[in-house]
Coordinates of C-alpha atoms and ligand atoms in Angstrom, one line a residue:
M1 CA 119.0 170.8 -154.5
N2 CA 120.1 167.5 -155.9
D3 CA 122.3 164.9 -154.1
I4 CA 125.5 165.9 -155.8
D5 CA 125.1 169.6 -154.8
R6 CA 124.2 168.6 -151.3
A7 CA 127.2 166.3 -151.0
A8 CA 129.6 168.8 -152.6
R9 CA 128.4 171.6 -150.3
A10 CA 128.7 169.3 -147.3
V11 CA 132.5 169.1 -147.8
R12 CA 133.9 171.1 -144.9
E13 CA 137.1 173.1 -145.6
D14 CA 137.8 173.6 -141.9
R15 CA 137.4 170.0 -141.0
L16 CA 139.6 168.8 -143.9
W17 CA 142.3 171.4 -143.0
Q18 CA 142.3 170.5 -139.3
R19 CA 142.7 166.8 -140.2
H20 CA 145.8 167.7 -142.2
L21 CA 147.2 169.6 -139.2
D22 CA 146.4 166.6 -136.9
M23 CA 148.1 164.1 -139.2
A24 CA 151.1 166.4 -139.7
K25 CA 151.9 166.0 -136.0
L26 CA 152.5 162.3 -136.6
G27 CA 156.0 162.2 -137.8
G28 CA 156.2 166.0 -137.9
T29 CA 159.6 167.5 -138.3
A30 CA 161.1 170.7 -136.8
K31 CA 160.9 172.3 -140.2
G32 CA 157.2 171.8 -140.5
G33 CA 157.3 168.8 -142.8
V34 CA 156.9 165.1 -142.0
N35 CA 159.1 162.0 -141.8
R36 CA 156.5 159.3 -141.8
Q37 CA 158.2 156.5 -143.6
A38 CA 156.4 153.3 -144.6
L39 CA 155.6 150.8 -141.8
S40 CA 157.3 153.0 -139.2
P41 CA 155.8 153.9 -135.8
E42 CA 154.7 157.2 -137.3
D43 CA 152.9 155.3 -140.1
A44 CA 151.1 153.2 -137.5
A45 CA 150.1 156.3 -135.6
A46 CA 148.5 157.8 -138.8
R47 CA 146.7 154.5 -139.4
N48 CA 145.3 154.6 -135.9
Q49 CA 144.3 158.2 -136.3
L50 CA 142.4 157.5 -139.5
M51 CA 140.7 154.4 -138.0
G52 CA 139.7 156.4 -134.9
W53 CA 137.9 159.0 -137.1
A54 CA 136.4 156.2 -139.3
K55 CA 135.0 154.3 -136.3
A56 CA 133.5 157.5 -134.8
R57 CA 131.5 157.8 -138.0
G58 CA 130.4 154.2 -138.1
F59 CA 132.4 153.3 -141.1
S60 CA 134.0 149.8 -141.2
V61 CA 137.7 149.4 -141.5
F62 CA 139.8 146.6 -143.1
T63 CA 143.3 145.9 -144.0
D64 CA 144.9 143.3 -146.4
A65 CA 148.0 141.1 -146.5
I66 CA 150.3 144.0 -147.5
G67 CA 148.7 146.4 -145.0
N68 CA 146.6 148.5 -147.3
L69 CA 144.0 150.2 -145.1
F70 CA 140.3 150.5 -146.3
V71 CA 137.5 152.7 -144.8
R72 CA 134.2 151.5 -146.1
R73 CA 130.9 153.4 -146.3
A74 CA 128.1 150.9 -147.1
G75 CA 126.0 151.2 -150.2
S76 CA 122.3 150.4 -150.6
D77 CA 123.4 147.5 -152.7
D78 CA 126.2 146.5 -150.4
E79 CA 127.1 143.5 -152.6
A80 CA 127.9 145.7 -155.5
R81 CA 131.5 146.2 -156.5
P82 CA 132.8 149.3 -154.6
I83 CA 134.2 152.6 -155.8
L84 CA 137.6 153.5 -154.2
S85 CA 139.4 156.7 -153.6
G86 CA 142.6 157.3 -151.7
S87 CA 146.3 157.7 -151.8
H88 CA 149.1 157.1 -149.3
M89 CA 150.1 158.2 -145.8
D90 CA 153.7 157.3 -145.9
S91 CA 156.1 160.1 -146.7
Q92 CA 159.6 160.8 -148.0
P93 CA 162.2 161.3 -145.2
T94 CA 162.0 165.1 -145.8
G95 CA 158.4 165.0 -146.9
G96 CA 155.5 167.5 -146.9
R97 CA 152.2 167.5 -145.1
F98 CA 150.1 167.0 -148.3
D99 CA 151.9 164.4 -150.7
G100 CA 149.6 161.4 -150.4
M101 CA 147.9 162.4 -147.2
Y102 CA 145.7 164.8 -149.1
G103 CA 144.3 162.0 -151.2
V104 CA 143.5 159.9 -148.2
L105 CA 141.9 162.8 -146.2
A106 CA 140.0 164.0 -149.3
A107 CA 138.6 160.5 -149.8
F108 CA 137.6 160.4 -146.1
E109 CA 136.1 163.8 -146.2
A110 CA 134.0 162.7 -149.2
L111 CA 132.6 159.9 -147.1
E112 CA 131.9 162.3 -144.3
A113 CA 130.2 164.8 -146.6
L114 CA 128.0 162.0 -148.0
E115 CA 127.1 161.0 -144.5
D116 CA 126.4 164.6 -143.4
A117 CA 124.3 165.3 -146.5
G118 CA 122.4 162.0 -145.9
V119 CA 123.2 160.9 -149.4
R120 CA 123.0 157.2 -150.0
T121 CA 124.9 155.6 -152.9
R122 CA 124.0 152.3 -154.6
R123 CA 127.6 151.0 -154.4
P124 CA 129.8 151.1 -151.3
I125 CA 132.6 153.7 -151.5
E126 CA 135.9 153.0 -149.8
A127 CA 138.7 155.4 -148.8
V128 CA 142.0 153.7 -149.1
A129 CA 145.5 154.3 -147.7
W130 CA 147.9 152.3 -149.8
T131 CA 151.0 150.9 -148.1
N132 CA 154.5 152.2 -149.0
E133 CA 153.8 154.4 -152.0
E134 CA 157.0 156.4 -151.6
G135 CA 159.4 153.5 -151.8
S136 CA 162.0 155.6 -150.0
R137 CA 162.5 153.0 -147.2
F138 CA 161.4 149.8 -149.0
Q139 CA 161.7 149.6 -152.7
P140 CA 159.9 149.5 -155.0
G141 CA 157.4 152.3 -154.4
A142 CA 153.7 152.1 -154.9
M143 CA 154.1 148.7 -153.4
G144 CA 150.7 148.3 -151.7
S145 CA 148.8 149.2 -154.8
A146 CA 151.1 147.1 -157.0
V147 CA 150.5 144.0 -154.8
F148 CA 146.7 144.8 -154.7
A149 CA 146.7 145.0 -158.5
G150 CA 148.7 141.8 -159.0
H151 CA 151.6 143.7 -160.5
Y152 CA 154.1 142.7 -157.7
L153 CA 154.1 139.5 -155.8
L154 CA 153.2 139.7 -152.1
A155 CA 155.9 137.1 -151.4
S156 CA 158.5 139.3 -153.0
A157 CA 157.3 142.4 -151.1
L158 CA 157.5 140.6 -147.8
T159 CA 161.2 139.8 -148.3
V160 CA 162.4 143.3 -149.2
T161 CA 164.8 144.9 -146.7
D162 CA 165.4 148.5 -146.0
W163 CA 168.8 150.2 -145.8
K164 CA 169.3 149.0 -142.2
G165 CA 168.5 145.4 -143.1
V166 CA 164.9 145.4 -141.6
V167 CA 162.8 142.9 -143.5
L168 CA 159.4 144.3 -144.7
R169 CA 157.5 141.3 -143.2
E170 CA 158.7 142.3 -139.7
A171 CA 158.0 146.0 -140.2
L172 CA 154.5 145.1 -141.5
A173 CA 153.8 142.8 -138.6
E174 CA 154.8 145.4 -136.1
T175 CA 152.7 148.1 -137.8
L176 CA 149.6 145.9 -137.9
A177 CA 150.1 144.9 -134.3
A178 CA 150.3 148.6 -133.4
A179 CA 147.4 149.6 -135.7
P180 CA 145.2 146.5 -135.8
A181 CA 142.3 146.2 -138.3
T182 CA 140.1 143.4 -139.5
R183 CA 141.9 141.4 -142.2
R184 CA 140.0 141.2 -145.4
G185 CA 140.7 137.8 -147.0
D186 CA 144.1 136.3 -147.6
A187 CA 145.2 137.3 -151.1
P188 CA 145.2 141.1 -151.6
G189 CA 143.0 142.6 -154.2
F190 CA 139.3 142.6 -154.9
A191 CA 137.0 143.6 -157.7
L192 CA 136.2 147.3 -157.9
D193 CA 134.3 149.4 -160.4
G194 CA 136.1 152.7 -160.3
Y195 CA 139.0 154.6 -158.6
V196 CA 139.6 158.4 -158.3
E197 CA 142.7 159.7 -156.5
A198 CA 143.1 163.3 -155.3
H199 CA 146.7 164.6 -155.0
I200 CA 148.7 167.8 -155.0
E201 CA 150.2 168.4 -158.4
Q202 CA 153.8 168.3 -157.1
G203 CA 154.7 170.7 -159.9
P204 CA 154.1 174.4 -160.8
R205 CA 151.7 174.1 -163.8
L206 CA 148.4 174.8 -162.0
E207 CA 149.8 177.6 -159.9
N208 CA 151.5 179.2 -163.0
A209 CA 148.2 179.0 -164.8
G210 CA 146.2 180.3 -161.9
T211 CA 144.0 177.2 -162.1
T212 CA 142.4 175.3 -159.2
I213 CA 141.7 171.8 -160.6
G214 CA 144.0 169.5 -162.6
V215 CA 142.1 167.0 -164.7
V216 CA 144.8 164.4 -164.9
T217 CA 144.9 162.5 -168.2
S218 CA 148.0 160.3 -167.8
I219 CA 151.1 159.5 -165.7
Q220 CA 154.5 159.3 -167.3
G221 CA 156.4 156.0 -167.3
S222 CA 159.0 155.3 -164.6
R223 CA 161.9 153.0 -164.1
R224 CA 164.3 152.4 -161.2
F225 CA 167.7 150.8 -161.1
M226 CA 170.4 150.0 -158.6
V227 CA 174.0 150.2 -159.8
E228 CA 176.7 148.4 -157.8
I229 CA 180.4 148.9 -158.2
L230 CA 182.8 146.4 -156.6
G231 CA 186.4 147.3 -155.9
E232 CA 188.7 146.5 -153.0
E233 CA 189.1 148.0 -149.6
A234 CA 192.7 149.2 -149.0
H235 CA 194.7 151.5 -146.7
A236 CA 194.1 155.2 -147.6
G237 CA 197.7 156.1 -146.7
T238 CA 199.8 153.3 -148.1
T239 CA 198.1 152.2 -151.3
P240 CA 199.5 153.7 -154.5
R241 CA 197.0 154.9 -157.1
A242 CA 198.0 152.1 -159.6
A243 CA 197.2 149.5 -157.0
R244 CA 193.8 150.9 -156.0
K245 CA 190.4 149.5 -156.9
D246 CA 188.5 152.5 -155.6
A247 CA 184.8 151.8 -156.1
F248 CA 183.9 155.5 -155.4
V249 CA 186.2 156.8 -158.2
A250 CA 184.6 154.3 -160.6
A251 CA 181.1 155.1 -159.4
V252 CA 181.7 158.8 -160.0
A253 CA 182.9 158.1 -163.5
I254 CA 179.9 155.9 -164.3
A255 CA 177.4 158.2 -162.8
G256 CA 178.8 161.2 -164.6
A257 CA 178.7 159.3 -167.9
M258 CA 175.1 158.3 -167.3
Q259 CA 174.1 161.9 -166.4
A260 CA 175.7 163.1 -169.6
A261 CA 174.1 160.3 -171.7
T262 CA 170.6 161.1 -170.5
R263 CA 170.7 164.9 -170.8
D264 CA 168.2 165.0 -173.7
T265 CA 167.9 168.3 -175.6
D266 CA 164.2 168.9 -174.9
D267 CA 164.5 168.3 -171.2
T268 CA 161.7 165.8 -171.1
L269 CA 163.6 162.9 -169.6
R270 CA 163.9 162.9 -165.8
F271 CA 167.0 161.2 -164.5
T272 CA 167.8 161.2 -160.8
I273 CA 170.5 159.6 -158.6
G274 CA 168.9 160.0 -155.2
R275 CA 170.9 157.7 -153.0
V276 CA 174.5 156.7 -152.8
D277 CA 175.9 154.1 -150.4
V278 CA 179.7 154.0 -149.9
Q279 CA 181.1 151.0 -148.0
P280 CA 182.8 150.6 -145.6
G281 CA 182.3 154.3 -145.2
S282 CA 185.5 154.9 -143.3
P283 CA 187.5 158.1 -144.1
N284 CA 190.8 156.2 -144.2
T285 CA 189.8 153.1 -146.1
V286 CA 189.6 153.0 -149.9
P287 CA 185.9 152.2 -150.7
G288 CA 185.4 148.6 -151.8
R289 CA 181.7 148.8 -152.6
V290 CA 179.5 151.7 -153.8
S291 CA 175.8 151.4 -154.8
F292 CA 173.6 154.1 -156.2
S293 CA 169.9 154.4 -157.2
I294 CA 168.6 155.6 -160.5
D295 CA 165.1 157.0 -161.0
M296 CA 164.3 157.6 -164.7
R297 CA 160.9 158.9 -166.1
H298 CA 159.4 159.8 -169.4
P299 CA 156.0 159.7 -171.1
S300 CA 157.3 157.4 -173.8
S301 CA 158.3 153.7 -173.3
E302 CA 160.4 153.9 -176.4
V303 CA 162.5 156.8 -175.0
L304 CA 162.9 155.0 -171.7
D305 CA 164.0 151.9 -173.6
A306 CA 166.6 153.9 -175.5
H307 CA 168.0 155.5 -172.4
E308 CA 168.0 152.2 -170.5
A309 CA 170.1 150.8 -173.3
K310 CA 172.6 153.7 -172.8
L311 CA 172.8 153.0 -169.1
R312 CA 173.5 149.3 -169.7
A313 CA 176.1 150.1 -172.3
I314 CA 177.9 152.4 -169.9
V315 CA 178.0 149.6 -167.3
A316 CA 179.0 147.0 -169.9
A317 CA 181.9 149.3 -171.0
G318 CA 183.3 148.5 -167.6
A319 CA 184.6 150.2 -164.6
A320 CA 188.1 148.8 -164.6
P321 CA 189.9 148.0 -162.3
C322 CA 186.5 147.7 -160.5
T323 CA 183.5 145.8 -161.7
A324 CA 180.0 147.3 -162.2
S325 CA 176.5 145.8 -162.5
I326 CA 173.0 147.3 -163.0
E327 CA 169.7 145.9 -161.9
R328 CA 166.3 147.2 -162.8
T329 CA 164.2 147.2 -159.6
M330 CA 161.0 148.7 -160.9
A331 CA 159.3 149.6 -164.2
V332 CA 155.8 151.1 -164.6
A333 CA 154.6 151.8 -168.1
P334 CA 153.1 155.2 -168.9
T335 CA 149.5 155.2 -167.7
V336 CA 146.6 156.7 -169.7
F337 CA 143.5 157.3 -167.5
D338 CA 139.9 156.3 -168.5
P339 CA 138.4 158.9 -170.8
D340 CA 135.0 158.5 -169.0
V341 CA 136.5 159.2 -165.6
I342 CA 138.6 162.1 -167.0
G343 CA 135.3 163.5 -168.3
L344 CA 133.6 163.1 -164.9
V345 CA 136.4 165.0 -163.2
R346 CA 136.3 167.7 -165.9
D347 CA 132.5 168.0 -165.8
A348 CA 132.4 168.2 -162.0
A349 CA 135.0 171.0 -162.0
R350 CA 133.1 172.9 -164.7
R351 CA 129.7 172.4 -163.1
Q352 CA 130.9 173.5 -159.8
G353 CA 132.6 176.6 -161.3
F354 CA 136.2 175.8 -160.6
S355 CA 138.9 176.8 -163.1
H356 CA 140.4 173.5 -164.5
M357 CA 142.8 172.2 -167.1
D358 CA 143.7 168.8 -168.5
M359 CA 147.3 167.8 -167.6
P360 CA 149.6 164.8 -167.4
S361 CA 151.2 163.8 -164.1
G362 CA 155.0 163.9 -163.8
A363 CA 154.9 162.2 -160.4
G364 CA 154.0 158.5 -160.0
H365 CA 150.9 157.6 -158.0
D366 CA 149.1 154.5 -156.8
A367 CA 146.5 155.2 -159.5
M368 CA 149.0 153.9 -162.1
H369 CA 148.5 150.4 -160.8
I370 CA 144.7 150.7 -160.2
A371 CA 144.2 151.9 -163.7
G372 CA 144.8 148.3 -164.8
L373 CA 141.9 147.1 -162.8
C374 CA 139.0 149.5 -163.4
P375 CA 138.1 153.0 -164.8
T376 CA 140.5 155.3 -163.0
G377 CA 141.3 159.0 -162.9
M378 CA 142.9 161.7 -160.7
V379 CA 142.1 165.2 -159.4
F380 CA 145.1 167.6 -158.9
V381 CA 145.1 170.7 -156.8
P382 CA 148.0 173.2 -156.8
C383 CA 150.9 173.2 -154.3
E384 CA 152.9 176.3 -153.5
R385 CA 155.6 177.0 -156.1
G386 CA 155.1 173.4 -157.2
I387 CA 157.4 172.2 -154.5
S388 CA 157.1 168.6 -153.1
H389 CA 159.3 165.9 -151.5
N390 CA 160.4 168.8 -149.4
E391 CA 159.3 169.9 -145.9
V392 CA 158.1 173.3 -147.2
E393 CA 155.4 171.7 -149.3
N394 CA 152.3 173.7 -148.9
A395 CA 148.7 174.0 -150.2
T396 CA 145.7 176.2 -149.3
P397 CA 142.6 175.0 -147.4
A398 CA 140.4 176.4 -150.2
D399 CA 142.2 174.4 -153.0
L400 CA 142.1 171.2 -150.9
A401 CA 138.4 171.7 -150.4
A402 CA 137.8 172.5 -154.0
G403 CA 139.5 169.3 -155.1
T404 CA 137.5 167.3 -152.6
R405 CA 134.2 168.8 -153.9
V406 CA 135.1 167.7 -157.4
L407 CA 136.2 164.3 -156.0
V408 CA 132.9 163.7 -154.2
E409 CA 130.9 164.5 -157.3
A410 CA 133.0 162.1 -159.4
L411 CA 132.7 159.4 -156.8
L412 CA 128.9 159.9 -156.4
R413 CA 128.3 159.6 -160.1
L414 CA 130.5 156.4 -160.3
A415 CA 128.8 154.9 -157.2
N416 CA 125.3 155.3 -158.6
R417 CA 125.9 153.7 -162.0
Ligands
HGY1 O1 158.1 159.4 -156.8 C1 157.0 159.7 -157.1 O2 156.7 160.1 -158.2 C2 155.9 159.7 -156.0 O3 155.7 161.0 -155.6 N1 156.3 158.8 -154.9
MN2 MN1 152.3 160.9 -153.6
MN3 MN1 155.7 161.3 -153.2
MN4 MN1 150.1 158.5 -155.0

């Protein structure tokens, strides 16, 4: 039996599943999901859990200036540029047990399987947990991988505040104090020669097709905006309509116009208003300030450009008697993965006898930033009814293990080049 088969067979479905159950306790919710937001005590607990498992296996552990966490298995040529695999451990507020966490645990299981199978690789392989992929607490999302790739300044990231006014620099310092790891250099980022991320699909295509492995070819482009409407606080009982500058009434009109303007006929544009903040938030005061988020996605930059222009035109048309402004807070171009890595994933699935299909990713991932640094690809596995960013998110032990077996083959081939 060759090294690849030995390593793939050394992947243990039971161990991988148990690790998911152990991690799901950290930030676990009453409904069986997780609320493990970036740089929270729950995030620190997950970091410590992963580091504990890593140290028990003799792997070395590092962090960087934005808190990305790396678990390294040495290679025979330990100076060679490493191959990385991973995802994120932070979750949405009503998140599931698998979004992100699967990619981190699959990468770690791959290291363990190589160790158990006694398979040496020329290059080091590192499992990585990127900081703040979800961007639900601190925006923008995919922050750790963006800083690592030089797509977002560390200095900018450190000054970001969450909805309660907590500055990221403080939350990061608290997390790294609670979950300490050797700091690797000052500036984030280092040279690597390949990255493969395993993730649940977060959509229904694999399950509908009765297929086990998604060979991910691309990730659609995404843009995020914040819209702010300024009016004037006033007494809810005494202020006549004509004298009101009701920021909520203006926000509803603008948001409605935006929803209508982005409702394309072929249903390919994804437009979401996920958070609305109404100030001062008192039932008997006319709202003086309303802000809301926009998340917009499409495979084509040109389509995103056209719809962004519509959003800006709606804001420019005014919100009289209030004023409105729109700021773009994140933009990631559509990502096309490396044909060679796509081929490695597809060939591994085929060779190991798993049903598989090429497919794009509707969800964003850390891989969209790493793809700019080195040959990059992704492995998808199904999730139940395609549901994600929801506490009922579910996957099967067998599918998680299958994705990990494909992952370990792709990593092994990359690490021995
Ligand atoms: O929003 C996304 O696409 C990712 O799941 N955070
Ligand atoms: Mn994710
Ligand atoms: Mn997510
Ligand atoms: Mn991701």
